[in-house]
XYZ file of C-alpha atoms in Angstrom:
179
model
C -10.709 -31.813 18.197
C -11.428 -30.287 21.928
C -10.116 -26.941 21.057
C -11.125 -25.922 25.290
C -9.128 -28.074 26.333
C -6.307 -25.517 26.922
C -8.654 -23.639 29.061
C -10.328 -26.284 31.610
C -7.445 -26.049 34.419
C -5.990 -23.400 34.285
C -8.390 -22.253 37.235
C -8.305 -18.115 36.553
C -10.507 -15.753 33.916
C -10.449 -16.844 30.416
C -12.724 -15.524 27.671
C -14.503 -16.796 24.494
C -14.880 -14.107 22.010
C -18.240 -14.281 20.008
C -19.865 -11.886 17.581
C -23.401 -10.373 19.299
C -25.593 -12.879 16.923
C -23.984 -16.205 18.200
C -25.161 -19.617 19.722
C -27.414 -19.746 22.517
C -25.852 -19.507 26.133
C -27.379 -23.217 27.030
C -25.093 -24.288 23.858
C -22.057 -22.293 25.533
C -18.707 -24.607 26.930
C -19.293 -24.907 30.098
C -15.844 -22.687 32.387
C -15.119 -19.666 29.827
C -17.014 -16.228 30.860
C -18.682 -15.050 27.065
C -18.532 -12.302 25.512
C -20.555 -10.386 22.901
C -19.646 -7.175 21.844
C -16.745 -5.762 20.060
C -13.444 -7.409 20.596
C -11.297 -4.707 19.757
C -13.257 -2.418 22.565
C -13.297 -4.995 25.044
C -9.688 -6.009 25.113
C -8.681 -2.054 24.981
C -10.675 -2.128 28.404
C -8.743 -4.602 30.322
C -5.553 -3.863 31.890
C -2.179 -5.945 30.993
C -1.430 -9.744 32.140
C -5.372 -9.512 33.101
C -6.610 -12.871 31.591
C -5.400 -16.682 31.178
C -7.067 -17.034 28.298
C -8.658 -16.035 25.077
C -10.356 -18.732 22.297
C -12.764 -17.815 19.595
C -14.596 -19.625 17.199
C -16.174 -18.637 13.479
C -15.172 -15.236 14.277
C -11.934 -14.009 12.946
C -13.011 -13.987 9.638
C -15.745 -11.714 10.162
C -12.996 -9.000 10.600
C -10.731 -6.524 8.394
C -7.333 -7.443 8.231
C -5.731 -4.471 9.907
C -8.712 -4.639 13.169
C -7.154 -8.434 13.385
C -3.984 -7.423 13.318
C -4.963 -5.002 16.715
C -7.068 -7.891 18.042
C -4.033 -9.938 18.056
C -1.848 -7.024 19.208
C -4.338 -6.166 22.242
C -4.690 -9.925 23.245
C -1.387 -10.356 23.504
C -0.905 -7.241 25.921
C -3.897 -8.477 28.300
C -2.935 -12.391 28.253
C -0.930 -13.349 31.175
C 2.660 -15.130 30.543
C 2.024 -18.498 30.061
C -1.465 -18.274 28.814
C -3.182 -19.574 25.971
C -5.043 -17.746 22.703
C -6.789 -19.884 20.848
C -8.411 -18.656 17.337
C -10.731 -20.720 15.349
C -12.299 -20.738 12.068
C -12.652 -21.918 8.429
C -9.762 -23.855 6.595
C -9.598 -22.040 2.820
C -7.231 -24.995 2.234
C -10.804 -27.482 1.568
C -12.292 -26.099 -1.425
C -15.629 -27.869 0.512
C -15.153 -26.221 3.407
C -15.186 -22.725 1.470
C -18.236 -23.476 -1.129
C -19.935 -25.613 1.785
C -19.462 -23.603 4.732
C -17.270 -20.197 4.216
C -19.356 -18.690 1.407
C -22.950 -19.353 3.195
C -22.008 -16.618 5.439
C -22.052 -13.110 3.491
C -20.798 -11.535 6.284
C -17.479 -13.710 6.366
C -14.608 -10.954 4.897
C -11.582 -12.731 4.490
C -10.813 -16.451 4.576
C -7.905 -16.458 6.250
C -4.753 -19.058 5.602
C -3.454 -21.313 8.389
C 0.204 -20.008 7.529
C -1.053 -16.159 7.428
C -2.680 -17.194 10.694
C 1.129 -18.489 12.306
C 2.416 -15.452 11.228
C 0.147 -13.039 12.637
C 0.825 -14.726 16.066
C 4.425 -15.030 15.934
C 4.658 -11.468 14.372
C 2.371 -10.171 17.442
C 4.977 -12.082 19.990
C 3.225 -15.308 20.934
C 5.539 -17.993 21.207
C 5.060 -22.298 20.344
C 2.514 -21.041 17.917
C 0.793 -24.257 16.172
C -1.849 -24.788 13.982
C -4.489 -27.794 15.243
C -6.170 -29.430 12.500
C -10.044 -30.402 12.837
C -11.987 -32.874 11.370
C -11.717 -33.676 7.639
C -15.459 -34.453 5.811
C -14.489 -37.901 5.494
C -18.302 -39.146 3.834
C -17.406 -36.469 0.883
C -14.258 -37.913 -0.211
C -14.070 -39.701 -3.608
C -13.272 -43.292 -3.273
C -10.191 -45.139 -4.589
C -10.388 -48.292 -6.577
C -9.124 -52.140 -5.251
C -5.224 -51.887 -5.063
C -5.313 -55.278 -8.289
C -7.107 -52.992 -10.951
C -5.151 -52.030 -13.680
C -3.110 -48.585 -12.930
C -4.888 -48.644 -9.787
C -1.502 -47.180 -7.895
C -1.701 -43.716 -10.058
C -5.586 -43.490 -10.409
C -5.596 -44.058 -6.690
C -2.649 -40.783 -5.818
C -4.426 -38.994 -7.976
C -7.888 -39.462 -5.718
C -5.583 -38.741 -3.041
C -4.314 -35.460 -4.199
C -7.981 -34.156 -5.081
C -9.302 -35.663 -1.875
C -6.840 -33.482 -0.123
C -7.758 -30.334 -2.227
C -11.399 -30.928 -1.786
C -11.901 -32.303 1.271
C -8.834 -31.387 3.971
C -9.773 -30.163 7.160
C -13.258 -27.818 7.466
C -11.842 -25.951 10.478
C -8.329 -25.013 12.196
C -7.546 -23.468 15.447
C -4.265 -21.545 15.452
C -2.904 -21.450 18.998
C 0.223 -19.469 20.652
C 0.997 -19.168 24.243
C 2.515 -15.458 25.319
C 6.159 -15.830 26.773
């Protein structure tokens, strides 16, 4: 999905958290200033209500629980009412997501559940809190058999239940907008 999309009217500052080693700025959205350097630092530097925005991606797992639990904390001080934060990263729900994509990474720390996610955001204040669902590996999926074939109906549920174990979503975005 366009996870920006929250952020291209809103007109005012908005910021995309990145860790220092990230994607080139010619590979950068296009209407979000960037930052690299340490979250935690950065949003202790800005004053309250200061920003309209706040969206990461591939970063929150790179953190201890407790510093996410402050980076939540702190954006929710500097966001203004009505704005948007935005936090993606790996689903642990898509057992290929993790082996394919999460444990490449050794400097990932904690994959981190979309439900854990909610309530780190609604504990922290943020209000409609959602999770947003990305794409699901659809060429990885195991295939089900022609509907006629003998027990086809419970051989095909059960490709369905491990297709849904193995192959859910790679990526969500959980999103809450401060009151």
């Amino acid at each position: 999905g366009d996870y920006l999309a929250p952020f291209k009217t809103t007109g005012h500052p908005a910021v995309r958290l990145e860790p220092p080693a990230s994607t080139p700025d010619e590979t950068r959205p296009k209407g979000l200033d960037r930052l690299k350097a340490d979250a935690l630092q950065y949003l202790k530097s800005r004053p309250a209500a200061s920003l309209d925005g706040i969206f990461s991606s591939q970063v929150i797992e790179h953190f201890q629980p407790d510093y996410l639990r402050r980076v939540i904390s702190e954006c929710f001080r500097v966001l203004r009412p009505g704005a948007v934060l935005l936090l993606e990263t790996i689903n642990p729900l898509s057992v290929f997501a993790l082996s394919r994509i999460y444990f490449l990474d050794p400097t990932h720390r904690n994959p981190l559940h979309p439900e854990y996610m909610r309530y780190l955001l609604e504990n922290s204040g943020f209000a409609a809190v959602e999770i947003i669902f990305g794409a699901e590996p659809e060429g990885e999926k195991l295939a089900a058999i022609e509907p006629g074939a003998p027990q086809a109906m419970a051989f095909n549920a059960n490709v369905d239940r491990l297709n849904q174990l193995l192959f859910s979503h790679c990526e969500y975005a959980v999103k809450g907008i401060r009151p």
